């Protein structure tokens, strides 16, 4: 049996799945970090792979950008493939001046503008939060690997392009550290279905200062983020 958007057979996907937005990143991680890799999905080029990291079985599945696309894969991974731990690995744009580019962030919670979240809760607001066990474990792994992490809250938006002036000011004042497009729906769906979720992010740009990372800096912080996430398998 497979699902609507994934052609894997039940059992092909590990209990712990890492979720980058970009399917080619999923391929890169599988090629770089995993042993005995099998590609289980090519539908829509949204590649998914299962392999072993230090002997532990782990999968890595592209989600596409935004909460609409992410929610499709998260729903199917949980409900058809019985995945238990879902860990987003992605980038965000910082909205605090003092957050460095390349910094690795562990999202404790996610605010956002997703209509899905409003529809699920009759217009009321659910506080989408990370799973504490995964968060604690990620913190401990990062300390052991001497990778500095910043913990805080993100904002997940469905509109990358919006020219509204001072768009992020109220969220900056509320202490939100960065903006991305997937974490809120991941946290909401994981809790809805009784599984665990975490979001590990690196800062690719600073929306307030306009600074952005070079490809070399991106590679270093990307590898740090991946090492933390893979240790959670
Ligand atoms: N907006 C939304 N998502 C992002 C951004 C951004 O500026 N940077 C990285 N992911």
mmCIF file of C-alpha atoms and ligand atoms in Angstrom:
data_model
loop_
_atom_site.group_PDB
_atom_site.id
_atom_site.type_symbol
_atom_site.label_atom_id
_atom_site.label_comp_id
_atom_site.label_asym_id
_atom_site.label_seq_id
_atom_site.Cartn_x
_atom_site.Cartn_y
_atom_site.Cartn_z
ATOM 1 C CA UNK A 1 0.000 0.000 0.000
ATOM 2 C CA UNK A 2 1.171 3.535 -0.732
ATOM 3 C CA UNK A 3 -0.325 7.004 -0.234
ATOM 4 C CA UNK A 4 -1.593 9.587 -2.711
ATOM 5 C CA UNK A 5 1.674 11.520 -3.048
ATOM 6 C CA UNK A 6 4.250 8.922 -1.960
ATOM 7 C CA UNK A 7 4.894 5.679 -3.836
ATOM 8 C CA UNK A 8 6.745 3.962 -0.969
ATOM 9 C CA UNK A 9 5.391 0.722 0.440
ATOM 10 C CA UNK A 10 4.444 0.696 4.103
ATOM 11 C CA UNK A 11 7.638 -0.259 5.947
ATOM 12 C CA UNK A 12 9.938 1.536 3.477
ATOM 13 C CA UNK A 13 10.063 4.689 5.619
ATOM 14 C CA UNK A 14 11.864 4.825 8.978
ATOM 15 C CA UNK A 15 10.201 5.879 12.263
ATOM 16 C CA UNK A 16 12.287 9.054 12.237
ATOM 17 C CA UNK A 17 12.097 11.287 9.160
ATOM 18 C CA UNK A 18 14.076 14.444 8.446
ATOM 19 C CA UNK A 19 12.162 16.994 6.391
ATOM 20 C CA UNK A 20 14.031 19.497 4.213
ATOM 21 C CA UNK A 21 11.935 21.701 1.931
ATOM 22 C CA UNK A 22 14.167 21.013 -1.060
ATOM 23 C CA UNK A 23 14.031 17.431 -2.419
ATOM 24 C CA UNK A 24 17.544 17.789 -3.871
ATOM 25 C CA UNK A 25 18.757 18.553 -0.381
ATOM 26 C CA UNK A 26 17.204 15.279 0.702
ATOM 27 C CA UNK A 27 19.283 13.576 -1.999
ATOM 28 C CA UNK A 28 22.429 15.453 -0.987
ATOM 29 C CA UNK A 29 22.012 14.450 2.674
ATOM 30 C CA UNK A 30 21.321 10.825 1.768
ATOM 31 C CA UNK A 31 24.412 10.735 -0.504
ATOM 32 C CA UNK A 32 26.647 12.523 2.027
ATOM 33 C CA UNK A 33 25.623 11.160 5.415
ATOM 34 C CA UNK A 34 23.766 7.843 5.018
ATOM 35 C CA UNK A 35 24.768 4.237 4.312
ATOM 36 C CA UNK A 36 22.746 1.633 2.363
ATOM 37 C CA UNK A 37 20.438 4.258 0.883
ATOM 38 C CA UNK A 38 17.213 3.382 -0.930
ATOM 39 C CA UNK A 39 15.178 6.011 -2.796
ATOM 40 C CA UNK A 40 11.528 5.254 -1.981
ATOM 41 C CA UNK A 41 9.831 8.190 -3.689
ATOM 42 C CA UNK A 42 10.140 10.026 -6.989
ATOM 43 C CA UNK A 43 6.520 11.144 -7.394
ATOM 44 C CA UNK A 44 6.551 14.858 -8.373
ATOM 45 C CA UNK A 45 10.355 14.718 -7.915
ATOM 46 C CA UNK A 46 9.716 15.040 -4.184
ATOM 47 C CA UNK A 47 12.505 12.608 -3.396
ATOM 48 C CA UNK A 48 12.504 10.481 -0.263
ATOM 49 C CA UNK A 49 15.313 8.202 0.931
ATOM 50 C CA UNK A 50 15.838 5.676 3.696
ATOM 51 C CA UNK A 51 19.286 4.716 4.938
ATOM 52 C CA UNK A 52 21.385 4.321 8.074
ATOM 53 C CA UNK A 53 23.237 6.939 10.101
ATOM 54 C CA UNK A 54 25.737 5.381 12.528
ATOM 55 C CA UNK A 55 23.696 2.181 12.297
ATOM 56 C CA UNK A 56 20.342 3.823 13.001
ATOM 57 C CA UNK A 57 17.606 3.694 10.352
ATOM 58 C CA UNK A 58 16.446 7.119 9.231
ATOM 59 C CA UNK A 59 14.528 8.614 6.298
ATOM 60 C CA UNK A 60 14.778 11.994 4.651
ATOM 61 C CA UNK A 61 11.835 13.368 2.704
ATOM 62 C CA UNK A 62 11.474 16.633 0.770
ATOM 63 C CA UNK A 63 8.308 18.584 1.619
ATOM 64 C CA UNK A 64 8.344 21.426 -0.899
ATOM 65 C CA UNK A 65 7.926 25.007 0.254
ATOM 66 C CA UNK A 66 5.094 26.277 2.394
ATOM 67 C CA UNK A 67 2.540 24.805 4.724
ATOM 68 C CA UNK A 68 0.185 23.520 2.009
ATOM 69 C CA UNK A 69 2.777 21.229 0.489
ATOM 70 C CA UNK A 70 4.325 20.309 3.849
ATOM 71 C CA UNK A 71 0.985 19.312 5.325
ATOM 72 C CA UNK A 72 0.360 16.802 2.515
ATOM 73 C CA UNK A 73 3.607 14.918 3.179
ATOM 74 C CA UNK A 74 3.322 15.164 6.967
ATOM 75 C CA UNK A 75 -0.235 13.794 6.920
ATOM 76 C CA UNK A 76 0.736 10.867 4.699
ATOM 77 C CA UNK A 77 3.954 10.081 6.583
ATOM 78 C CA UNK A 78 2.053 9.891 9.851
ATOM 79 C CA UNK A 79 -1.182 8.251 8.773
ATOM 80 C CA UNK A 80 -0.030 5.821 6.079
ATOM 81 C CA UNK A 81 3.610 5.187 7.001
ATOM 82 C CA UNK A 82 3.249 5.439 10.808
ATOM 83 C CA UNK A 83 6.222 7.758 11.202
ATOM 84 C CA UNK A 84 6.807 8.693 14.851
ATOM 85 C CA UNK A 85 9.426 11.478 14.806
ATOM 86 C CA UNK A 86 9.311 14.299 12.221
ATOM 87 C CA UNK A 87 12.211 16.726 12.198
ATOM 88 C CA UNK A 88 12.212 19.711 9.874
ATOM 89 C CA UNK A 89 15.675 20.756 8.689
ATOM 90 C CA UNK A 90 15.559 24.093 6.923
ATOM 91 C CA UNK A 91 16.433 27.742 6.792
ATOM 92 C CA UNK A 92 14.842 30.882 8.139
ATOM 93 C CA UNK A 93 15.233 34.612 7.755
ATOM 94 C CA UNK A 94 16.132 36.228 11.101
ATOM 95 C CA UNK A 95 14.097 39.219 12.295
ATOM 96 C CA UNK A 96 16.265 40.033 15.323
ATOM 97 C CA UNK A 97 19.344 42.174 14.717
ATOM 98 C CA UNK A 98 21.575 40.176 17.035
ATOM 99 C CA UNK A 99 21.010 36.731 15.502
ATOM 100 C CA UNK A 100 24.025 35.749 13.431
ATOM 101 C CA UNK A 101 23.874 34.339 9.941
ATOM 102 C CA UNK A 102 24.566 30.624 9.984
ATOM 103 C CA UNK A 103 23.354 30.328 13.580
ATOM 104 C CA UNK A 104 21.586 27.029 14.301
ATOM 105 C CA UNK A 105 18.164 27.508 15.849
ATOM 106 C CA UNK A 106 15.913 25.056 17.682
ATOM 107 C CA UNK A 107 12.294 26.175 17.377
ATOM 108 C CA UNK A 108 10.393 25.829 20.650
ATOM 109 C CA UNK A 109 7.168 27.110 19.105
ATOM 110 C CA UNK A 110 5.730 28.519 15.892
ATOM 111 C CA UNK A 111 3.260 31.338 15.377
ATOM 112 C CA UNK A 112 1.936 31.865 11.875
ATOM 113 C CA UNK A 113 -0.651 32.908 9.354
ATOM 114 C CA UNK A 114 -1.791 29.478 8.132
ATOM 115 C CA UNK A 115 -5.472 29.238 7.267
ATOM 116 C CA UNK A 116 -5.262 25.526 7.975
ATOM 117 C CA UNK A 117 -4.573 26.327 11.615
ATOM 118 C CA UNK A 118 -7.602 28.664 11.765
ATOM 119 C CA UNK A 119 -9.863 26.137 10.053
ATOM 120 C CA UNK A 120 -8.866 23.303 12.371
ATOM 121 C CA UNK A 121 -9.674 25.400 15.446
ATOM 122 C CA UNK A 122 -12.757 27.412 14.379
ATOM 123 C CA UNK A 123 -10.798 30.675 14.107
ATOM 124 C CA UNK A 124 -9.107 30.253 17.489
ATOM 125 C CA UNK A 125 -5.353 29.934 17.906
ATOM 126 C CA UNK A 126 -3.495 26.796 18.832
ATOM 127 C CA UNK A 127 -0.015 27.281 20.334
ATOM 128 C CA UNK A 128 2.074 25.069 18.044
ATOM 129 C CA UNK A 129 5.006 23.715 20.046
ATOM 130 C CA UNK A 130 7.919 21.356 19.536
ATOM 131 C CA UNK A 131 8.053 18.004 21.273
ATOM 132 C CA UNK A 132 9.972 18.507 24.510
ATOM 133 C CA UNK A 133 11.837 15.171 24.405
ATOM 134 C CA UNK A 134 13.157 15.854 20.899
ATOM 135 C CA UNK A 135 14.007 19.437 21.807
ATOM 136 C CA UNK A 136 15.927 18.370 24.902
ATOM 137 C CA UNK A 137 17.734 15.629 23.007
ATOM 138 C CA UNK A 138 18.702 18.071 20.228
ATOM 139 C CA UNK A 139 20.045 20.485 22.851
ATOM 140 C CA UNK A 140 22.101 17.723 24.460
ATOM 141 C CA UNK A 141 23.451 16.489 21.105
ATOM 142 C CA UNK A 142 24.449 20.036 20.103
ATOM 143 C CA UNK A 143 26.292 20.542 23.412
ATOM 144 C CA UNK A 144 28.136 17.261 22.924
ATOM 145 C CA UNK A 145 29.125 18.271 19.366
ATOM 146 C CA UNK A 146 30.096 21.792 20.542
ATOM 147 C CA UNK A 147 27.562 23.381 18.189
ATOM 148 C CA UNK A 148 26.010 26.522 19.624
ATOM 149 C CA UNK A 149 22.220 26.614 19.299
ATOM 150 C CA UNK A 150 19.725 29.375 19.948
ATOM 151 C CA UNK A 151 16.286 28.399 21.252
ATOM 152 C CA UNK A 152 13.167 30.462 20.593
ATOM 153 C CA UNK A 153 10.085 30.930 18.476
ATOM 154 C CA UNK A 154 9.595 31.187 14.731
ATOM 155 C CA UNK A 155 6.858 32.616 12.556
ATOM 156 C CA UNK A 156 5.615 30.402 9.700
ATOM 157 C CA UNK A 157 4.141 32.354 6.807
ATOM 158 C CA UNK A 158 2.319 31.309 3.665
ATOM 159 C CA UNK A 159 3.387 34.451 1.782
ATOM 160 C CA UNK A 160 7.086 34.823 1.038
ATOM 161 C CA UNK A 161 6.480 38.016 -0.968
ATOM 162 C CA UNK A 162 4.626 40.831 0.757
ATOM 163 C CA UNK A 163 5.680 44.449 0.506
ATOM 164 C CA UNK A 164 3.770 45.672 3.553
ATOM 165 C CA UNK A 165 6.012 48.159 5.355
ATOM 166 C CA UNK A 166 7.221 47.045 8.794
ATOM 167 C CA UNK A 167 5.630 43.685 8.140
ATOM 168 C CA UNK A 168 7.645 41.926 10.845
ATOM 169 C CA UNK A 169 7.780 44.662 13.485
ATOM 170 C CA UNK A 170 5.144 43.286 15.842
ATOM 171 C CA UNK A 171 6.652 39.811 15.668
ATOM 172 C CA UNK A 172 10.135 41.183 16.230
ATOM 173 C CA UNK A 173 8.812 42.991 19.332
ATOM 174 C CA UNK A 174 7.175 39.743 20.441
ATOM 175 C CA UNK A 175 10.613 38.114 20.423
ATOM 176 C CA UNK A 176 10.136 35.880 17.376
ATOM 177 C CA UNK A 177 13.614 35.051 16.066
ATOM 178 C CA UNK A 178 12.913 34.234 12.450
ATOM 179 C CA UNK A 179 10.524 33.643 9.603
ATOM 180 C CA UNK A 180 10.120 30.477 7.561
ATOM 181 C CA UNK A 181 7.254 28.628 5.911
ATOM 182 C CA UNK A 182 6.698 25.136 7.342
ATOM 183 C CA UNK A 183 7.155 24.672 11.089
ATOM 184 C CA UNK A 184 3.735 25.714 12.385
ATOM 185 C CA UNK A 185 1.744 23.155 10.418
ATOM 186 C CA UNK A 186 4.308 20.440 11.204
ATOM 187 C CA UNK A 187 3.958 21.034 14.957
ATOM 188 C CA UNK A 188 0.152 21.235 14.761
ATOM 189 C CA UNK A 189 -0.260 18.028 12.757
ATOM 190 C CA UNK A 190 2.227 16.079 14.868
ATOM 191 C CA UNK A 191 0.293 16.895 18.049
ATOM 192 C CA UNK A 192 -3.034 16.258 16.327
ATOM 193 C CA UNK A 193 -1.928 12.729 15.499
ATOM 194 C CA UNK A 194 0.054 12.030 18.685
ATOM 195 C CA UNK A 195 3.585 11.909 17.268
ATOM 196 C CA UNK A 196 6.725 13.988 17.899
ATOM 197 C CA UNK A 197 8.033 16.947 15.911
ATOM 198 C CA UNK A 198 10.978 19.310 16.013
ATOM 199 C CA UNK A 199 12.315 22.033 13.730
ATOM 200 C CA UNK A 200 16.056 22.635 13.403
ATOM 201 C CA UNK A 201 16.843 25.730 11.346
ATOM 202 C CA UNK A 202 19.818 27.705 10.166
ATOM 203 C CA UNK A 203 19.720 31.427 9.504
ATOM 204 C CA UNK A 204 20.146 32.037 5.760
ATOM 205 C CA UNK A 205 19.446 35.763 5.794
ATOM 206 C CA UNK A 206 18.515 38.629 8.057
ATOM 207 C CA UNK A 207 15.305 40.315 6.927
ATOM 208 C CA UNK A 208 15.957 43.403 9.084
ATOM 209 C CA UNK A 209 19.597 44.075 8.202
ATOM 210 C CA UNK A 210 19.461 42.619 4.655
ATOM 211 C CA UNK A 211 22.555 40.452 5.300
ATOM 212 C CA UNK A 212 22.719 37.007 3.691
ATOM 213 C CA UNK A 213 25.105 34.048 3.888
ATOM 214 C CA UNK A 214 27.653 32.989 1.302
ATOM 215 C CA UNK A 215 27.339 29.480 -0.085
ATOM 216 C CA UNK A 216 30.370 28.390 1.983
ATOM 217 C CA UNK A 217 28.842 29.676 5.225
ATOM 218 C CA UNK A 218 25.567 28.001 4.303
ATOM 219 C CA UNK A 219 27.339 24.681 3.833
ATOM 220 C CA UNK A 220 29.000 24.821 7.280
ATOM 221 C CA UNK A 221 25.817 25.690 9.148
ATOM 222 C CA UNK A 222 23.845 23.186 7.053
ATOM 223 C CA UNK A 223 26.240 20.410 8.077
ATOM 224 C CA UNK A 224 25.958 21.430 11.757
ATOM 225 C CA UNK A 225 22.168 21.343 11.536
ATOM 226 C CA UNK A 226 22.200 17.949 9.801
ATOM 227 C CA UNK A 227 24.547 16.393 12.354
ATOM 228 C CA UNK A 228 22.211 17.426 15.179
ATOM 229 C CA UNK A 229 19.102 16.147 13.381
ATOM 230 C CA UNK A 230 20.680 12.841 12.282
ATOM 231 C CA UNK A 231 21.791 12.055 15.839
ATOM 232 C CA UNK A 232 18.123 12.069 16.855
ATOM 233 C CA UNK A 233 17.365 8.963 14.749
HETATM 234 N N1 LIG B 1 10.720 34.431 4.392
HETATM 235 C C1 LIG B 1 10.165 33.218 4.471
HETATM 236 N N2 LIG B 1 10.889 32.116 4.570
HETATM 237 C C2 LIG B 1 12.222 32.223 4.596
HETATM 238 C C3 LIG B 1 12.862 33.452 4.510
HETATM 239 C C4 LIG B 1 12.057 34.618 4.409
HETATM 240 O O1 LIG B 1 12.564 35.740 4.332
HETATM 241 N N3 LIG B 1 14.203 33.227 4.548
HETATM 242 C C5 LIG B 1 14.369 31.885 4.655
HETATM 243 N N4 LIG B 1 13.184 31.273 4.683
#
